[in-house]
Short mmCIF file of C-alpha atoms in Angstrom, two decimals:
data_model
loop_
_atom_site.label_atom_id
_atom_site.label_comp_id
_atom_site.label_asym_id
_atom_site.label_seq_id
_atom_site.Cartn_x
_atom_site.Cartn_y
_atom_site.Cartn_z
CA UNK A 1 22.57 7.75 2.05
CA UNK A 2 22.48 10.06 -0.95
CA UNK A 3 20.42 8.84 -3.85
CA UNK A 4 22.66 9.98 -6.72
CA UNK A 5 25.38 12.37 -7.76
CA UNK A 6 22.83 14.18 -9.95
CA UNK A 7 20.53 14.75 -7.00
CA UNK A 8 23.41 16.14 -4.98
CA UNK A 9 24.19 18.56 -7.82
CA UNK A 10 20.63 19.79 -8.21
CA UNK A 11 20.23 20.09 -4.45
CA UNK A 12 23.23 22.37 -4.20
CA UNK A 13 21.98 24.50 -7.08
CA UNK A 14 18.48 24.78 -5.62
CA UNK A 15 19.90 25.74 -2.24
CA UNK A 16 22.03 28.45 -3.86
CA UNK A 17 19.02 29.87 -5.70
CA UNK A 18 16.89 29.76 -2.52
CA UNK A 19 19.54 31.53 -0.46
CA UNK A 20 20.05 34.14 -3.16
CA UNK A 21 16.32 34.83 -3.10
CA UNK A 22 16.45 34.94 0.73
CA UNK A 23 13.64 32.42 1.11
CA UNK A 24 13.55 29.84 3.91
CA UNK A 25 13.01 26.15 3.26
CA UNK A 26 9.64 26.40 4.98
CA UNK A 27 8.50 29.36 2.87
CA UNK A 28 9.61 27.66 -0.35
CA UNK A 29 7.85 24.45 0.67
CA UNK A 30 4.61 26.32 1.34
CA UNK A 31 4.79 28.08 -2.02
CA UNK A 32 5.55 24.88 -3.91
CA UNK A 33 3.10 22.60 -2.11
CA UNK A 34 5.84 20.47 -0.54
CA UNK A 35 7.30 20.12 2.96
CA UNK A 36 10.32 21.74 4.55
CA UNK A 37 11.62 18.25 5.34
CA UNK A 38 11.47 17.20 1.69
CA UNK A 39 13.13 20.45 0.54
CA UNK A 40 15.89 19.81 3.07
CA UNK A 41 16.36 16.24 1.79
CA UNK A 42 16.54 17.49 -1.80
CA UNK A 43 19.11 20.17 -0.96
CA UNK A 44 21.35 17.74 0.92
CA UNK A 45 21.07 15.08 -1.78
CA UNK A 46 19.18 12.57 0.40
CA UNK A 47 16.21 12.70 -1.95
CA UNK A 48 16.03 12.99 -5.73
CA UNK A 49 13.37 15.51 -6.75
CA UNK A 50 10.90 14.66 -9.46
CA UNK A 51 11.04 16.59 -12.72
CA UNK A 52 7.78 18.30 -11.79
CA UNK A 53 9.17 19.41 -8.42
CA UNK A 54 12.34 20.80 -9.99
CA UNK A 55 10.26 22.91 -12.36
CA UNK A 56 7.87 23.98 -9.60
CA UNK A 57 10.71 25.05 -7.31
CA UNK A 58 12.41 26.88 -10.19
CA UNK A 59 9.18 28.75 -10.88
CA UNK A 60 8.79 29.89 -7.28
CA UNK A 61 12.47 30.83 -7.09
CA UNK A 62 12.16 32.87 -10.29
CA UNK A 63 15.01 30.95 -11.92
CA UNK A 64 15.66 32.11 -15.52
CA UNK A 65 14.69 29.66 -18.26
CA UNK A 66 18.28 28.82 -19.26
CA UNK A 67 19.14 27.94 -15.66
CA UNK A 68 15.99 25.80 -15.35
CA UNK A 69 17.47 23.56 -18.03
CA UNK A 70 20.66 23.37 -15.97
CA UNK A 71 18.65 22.33 -12.90
CA UNK A 72 16.91 19.59 -14.87
CA UNK A 73 20.21 18.28 -16.22
CA UNK A 74 21.72 18.28 -12.73
CA UNK A 75 18.74 16.22 -11.53
CA UNK A 76 19.19 13.70 -14.34
CA UNK A 77 16.37 14.90 -16.61
CA UNK A 78 16.35 16.19 -20.17
CA UNK A 79 16.17 19.96 -20.70
CA UNK A 80 12.60 21.19 -21.05
CA UNK A 81 13.18 24.47 -22.89
CA UNK A 82 14.68 24.60 -26.42
CA UNK A 83 17.10 27.31 -27.52
CA UNK A 84 16.01 28.11 -31.05
CA UNK A 85 18.28 30.36 -33.15
CA UNK A 86 16.56 33.66 -33.87
CA UNK A 87 16.95 33.13 -37.63
CA UNK A 88 15.23 29.72 -37.46
CA UNK A 89 12.03 29.52 -39.56
CA UNK A 90 10.17 28.48 -36.39
CA UNK A 91 10.67 32.02 -35.04
CA UNK A 92 9.62 33.71 -38.28
CA UNK A 93 6.42 35.12 -36.77
CA UNK A 94 8.40 36.49 -33.83
CA UNK A 95 10.93 38.23 -36.07
CA UNK A 96 8.18 39.73 -38.20
CA UNK A 97 6.38 40.97 -35.12
CA UNK A 98 9.52 42.58 -33.75
CA UNK A 99 10.26 44.29 -37.05
CA UNK A 100 6.73 45.67 -37.20
CA UNK A 101 6.97 46.89 -33.61
CA UNK A 102 10.29 48.65 -34.17
CA UNK A 103 9.17 50.17 -37.45
CA UNK A 104 5.89 51.33 -35.96
CA UNK A 105 7.72 53.12 -33.17
CA UNK A 106 9.69 55.33 -35.54
CA UNK A 107 10.83 58.07 -35.48
CA UNK A 108 11.40 57.30 -31.80
CA UNK A 109 14.39 54.99 -31.11
CA UNK A 110 13.81 51.32 -30.28
CA UNK A 111 15.94 48.18 -30.33
CA UNK A 112 15.96 44.51 -29.32
CA UNK A 113 18.87 43.01 -27.37
CA UNK A 114 19.73 39.55 -26.09
CA UNK A 115 20.97 38.48 -22.66
CA UNK A 116 24.41 40.06 -23.16
CA UNK A 117 23.07 43.24 -24.79
CA UNK A 118 23.97 42.20 -28.30
CA UNK A 119 21.71 44.15 -30.64
CA UNK A 120 19.55 41.76 -32.68
CA UNK A 121 17.30 44.42 -34.25
CA UNK A 122 17.00 48.22 -34.25
CA UNK A 123 15.02 50.91 -36.02
CA UNK A 124 15.94 54.14 -37.81
CA UNK A 125 15.65 56.12 -34.58
CA UNK A 126 18.58 54.16 -33.17
CA UNK A 127 20.51 54.56 -36.44
CA UNK A 128 20.08 58.34 -36.10
CA UNK A 129 21.66 58.33 -32.62
CA UNK A 130 24.55 56.13 -33.81
CA UNK A 131 25.33 58.30 -36.83
CA UNK A 132 29.00 59.28 -36.90
CA UNK A 133 30.30 56.61 -34.51
CA UNK A 134 33.56 54.90 -35.56
CA UNK A 135 33.38 51.78 -37.70
CA UNK A 136 34.97 49.53 -35.07
CA UNK A 137 31.97 50.10 -32.79
CA UNK A 138 29.46 49.58 -35.60
CA UNK A 139 30.93 46.29 -36.83
CA UNK A 140 28.57 43.40 -35.99
CA UNK A 141 27.86 42.05 -33.52
CA UNK A 142 26.85 45.39 -32.00
CA UNK A 143 26.63 45.60 -28.24
CA UNK A 144 24.28 48.21 -26.79
CA UNK A 145 26.31 48.71 -23.59
CA UNK A 146 29.56 49.11 -25.50
CA UNK A 147 27.95 51.56 -27.96
CA UNK A 148 26.56 53.62 -25.10
CA UNK A 149 29.48 53.73 -22.67
CA UNK A 150 32.57 53.47 -24.88
CA UNK A 151 34.57 56.73 -24.83
CA UNK A 152 34.36 56.78 -28.65
CA UNK A 153 30.69 55.81 -28.65
CA UNK A 154 27.69 57.71 -27.36
CA UNK A 155 29.26 58.52 -23.99
CA UNK A 156 30.75 61.90 -24.99
CA UNK A 157 27.32 62.98 -26.28
CA UNK A 158 25.39 62.03 -23.14
CA UNK A 159 24.89 65.15 -21.03
CA UNK A 160 24.02 63.25 -17.84
CA UNK A 161 26.61 60.52 -18.35
CA UNK A 162 27.41 60.03 -14.66
CA UNK A 163 23.76 59.27 -13.81
CA UNK A 164 23.06 57.25 -16.96
CA UNK A 165 26.25 55.20 -16.62
CA UNK A 166 25.40 54.44 -12.98
CA UNK A 167 21.90 53.37 -14.01
CA UNK A 168 23.20 51.01 -16.71
CA UNK A 169 25.89 49.44 -14.52
CA UNK A 170 23.41 48.89 -11.69
CA UNK A 171 21.00 47.28 -14.16
CA UNK A 172 23.69 44.89 -15.32
CA UNK A 173 24.66 44.05 -11.74
CA UNK A 174 21.06 43.05 -10.97
CA UNK A 175 20.93 40.87 -14.07
CA UNK A 176 24.25 39.19 -13.26
CA UNK A 177 22.89 38.29 -9.82
CA UNK A 178 19.74 36.91 -11.40
CA UNK A 179 21.25 35.01 -14.32
CA UNK A 180 24.77 34.19 -13.08
CA UNK A 181 25.99 34.73 -16.64
CA UNK A 182 29.74 34.76 -17.16
CA UNK A 183 29.27 36.25 -20.63
CA UNK A 184 27.25 39.12 -19.18
CA UNK A 185 29.82 39.59 -16.42
CA UNK A 186 32.54 39.89 -19.07
CA UNK A 187 30.59 42.67 -20.81
CA UNK A 188 30.03 44.39 -17.47
CA UNK A 189 33.72 44.28 -16.55
CA UNK A 190 34.64 45.70 -19.96
CA UNK A 191 32.27 48.67 -19.88
CA UNK A 192 32.77 49.36 -16.16
CA UNK A 193 36.51 49.74 -16.87
CA UNK A 194 35.99 52.51 -19.42
CA UNK A 195 37.34 55.91 -18.31
CA UNK A 196 35.26 57.75 -15.74
CA UNK A 197 32.74 60.25 -17.15
CA UNK A 198 34.02 63.66 -18.16
CA UNK A 199 31.64 66.07 -16.46
CA UNK A 200 32.59 69.07 -18.58
CA UNK A 201 29.57 70.46 -20.41
CA UNK A 202 29.38 71.83 -23.94
CA UNK A 203 27.63 75.15 -23.33
CA UNK A 204 27.10 75.64 -27.07
CA UNK A 205 24.69 72.69 -27.24
CA UNK A 206 21.08 73.78 -27.34
CA UNK A 207 19.16 73.25 -24.09
CA UNK A 208 15.37 72.87 -23.99
CA UNK A 209 13.71 76.27 -23.70
CA UNK A 210 11.06 74.96 -21.32
CA UNK A 211 12.46 72.13 -19.17
CA UNK A 212 9.85 69.52 -18.28
CA UNK A 213 9.91 67.69 -14.92
CA UNK A 214 10.82 64.03 -15.56
CA UNK A 215 8.98 61.11 -14.00
CA UNK A 216 11.98 58.80 -14.54
CA UNK A 217 15.71 59.23 -15.12
CA UNK A 218 16.06 60.66 -18.64
CA UNK A 219 18.77 59.97 -21.18
CA UNK A 220 19.89 63.45 -22.26
CA UNK A 221 21.96 63.17 -25.42
CA UNK A 222 23.33 65.66 -27.92
CA UNK A 223 22.41 65.30 -31.57
CA UNK A 224 23.04 67.78 -34.36
CA UNK A 225 23.47 70.72 -31.96
CA UNK A 226 20.41 69.84 -29.88
CA UNK A 227 19.93 68.12 -26.57
CA UNK A 228 17.37 65.35 -26.91
CA UNK A 229 15.75 63.86 -23.83
CA UNK A 230 14.35 60.31 -23.61
CA UNK A 231 12.75 58.04 -21.04
CA UNK A 232 13.53 54.36 -21.67
CA UNK A 233 11.21 51.41 -21.17
CA UNK A 234 12.20 47.71 -21.31
CA UNK A 235 9.77 44.91 -22.19
CA UNK A 236 10.22 41.14 -22.15
CA UNK A 237 8.01 38.26 -23.26
CA UNK A 238 5.40 36.84 -20.89
CA UNK A 239 6.02 33.22 -19.80
CA UNK A 240 8.51 32.31 -22.56
CA UNK A 241 8.97 28.64 -23.41
CA UNK A 242 12.23 29.07 -25.37
CA UNK A 243 15.61 30.18 -24.02
CA UNK A 244 16.24 32.55 -26.93
CA UNK A 245 12.88 34.27 -26.54
CA UNK A 246 13.22 34.42 -22.76
CA UNK A 247 16.45 36.38 -23.08
CA UNK A 248 15.21 39.00 -25.55
CA UNK A 249 14.41 42.50 -24.32
CA UNK A 250 12.79 45.34 -26.25
CA UNK A 251 13.95 48.81 -25.23
CA UNK A 252 12.01 51.82 -26.43
CA UNK A 253 12.87 55.47 -25.93
CA UNK A 254 9.97 57.84 -25.34
CA UNK A 255 10.53 61.59 -25.82
CA UNK A 256 10.69 63.17 -22.38
CA UNK A 257 9.82 66.68 -23.52
CA UNK A 258 7.85 68.38 -26.32
CA UNK A 259 10.99 69.73 -28.00
CA UNK A 260 12.42 66.22 -28.47
CA UNK A 261 9.11 64.90 -29.82
CA UNK A 262 8.78 67.83 -32.23
CA UNK A 263 12.33 67.42 -33.52
CA UNK A 264 11.95 63.69 -34.13
CA UNK A 265 8.64 64.21 -35.89
CA UNK A 266 10.33 66.75 -38.16
CA UNK A 267 12.63 63.99 -39.40
CA UNK A 268 9.70 62.02 -40.79
CA UNK A 269 9.56 62.13 -44.63
#
């Protein structure tokens, strides 16, 4: 006999997360300090998991913070993680820290995005790259994927658009599988439907005189008659306890060659 409708709901969700992670009931039980029998009972709704077990299973299944709240609700418990608006005074120290980080990274580009790639903060290096884009793309809320891949955005300026576009779409696909976000899927479907990359090259754009071997896929983008080359790095917060903070990502762009670094440094006042 099933214990409750809530338990049935959470059991189905936990089973879906376990199967997506390709982990057996026995392996999950060993990781979480439970038994395969109990995990089976939870997944079929024969047993209602404790709040502690729900959180422990979610941790070992690497369930995103927002979805952990959904698991708790499905099991009949209150959400554990708040979702504090970024402009709330409680996150004042976080905002100040992000602004200092972005400012300190100048003249190199850096920005902060949320779970759907809405830009929540950016520095002057990003503003430089966006200079000249049409107003309809620069009207808030800005979306980093739309700005990058829209045919009237940065896409025509990206010299390796086919590779960079493929990288970004694959990144979004991985995140959709992890987060199961319909909002993120909507952004993905929009940008994936943009016209295919035009592979024609502008031979008048200045190429680096001394190409440098790259250790990661570079973003090669034209700016003011030059080709700038960047390697991107994405950082997230360690063990976040708030949904908003958990979904923030800081992307920084490191010059991939001496010519790019020298040019950006020349822009400093």
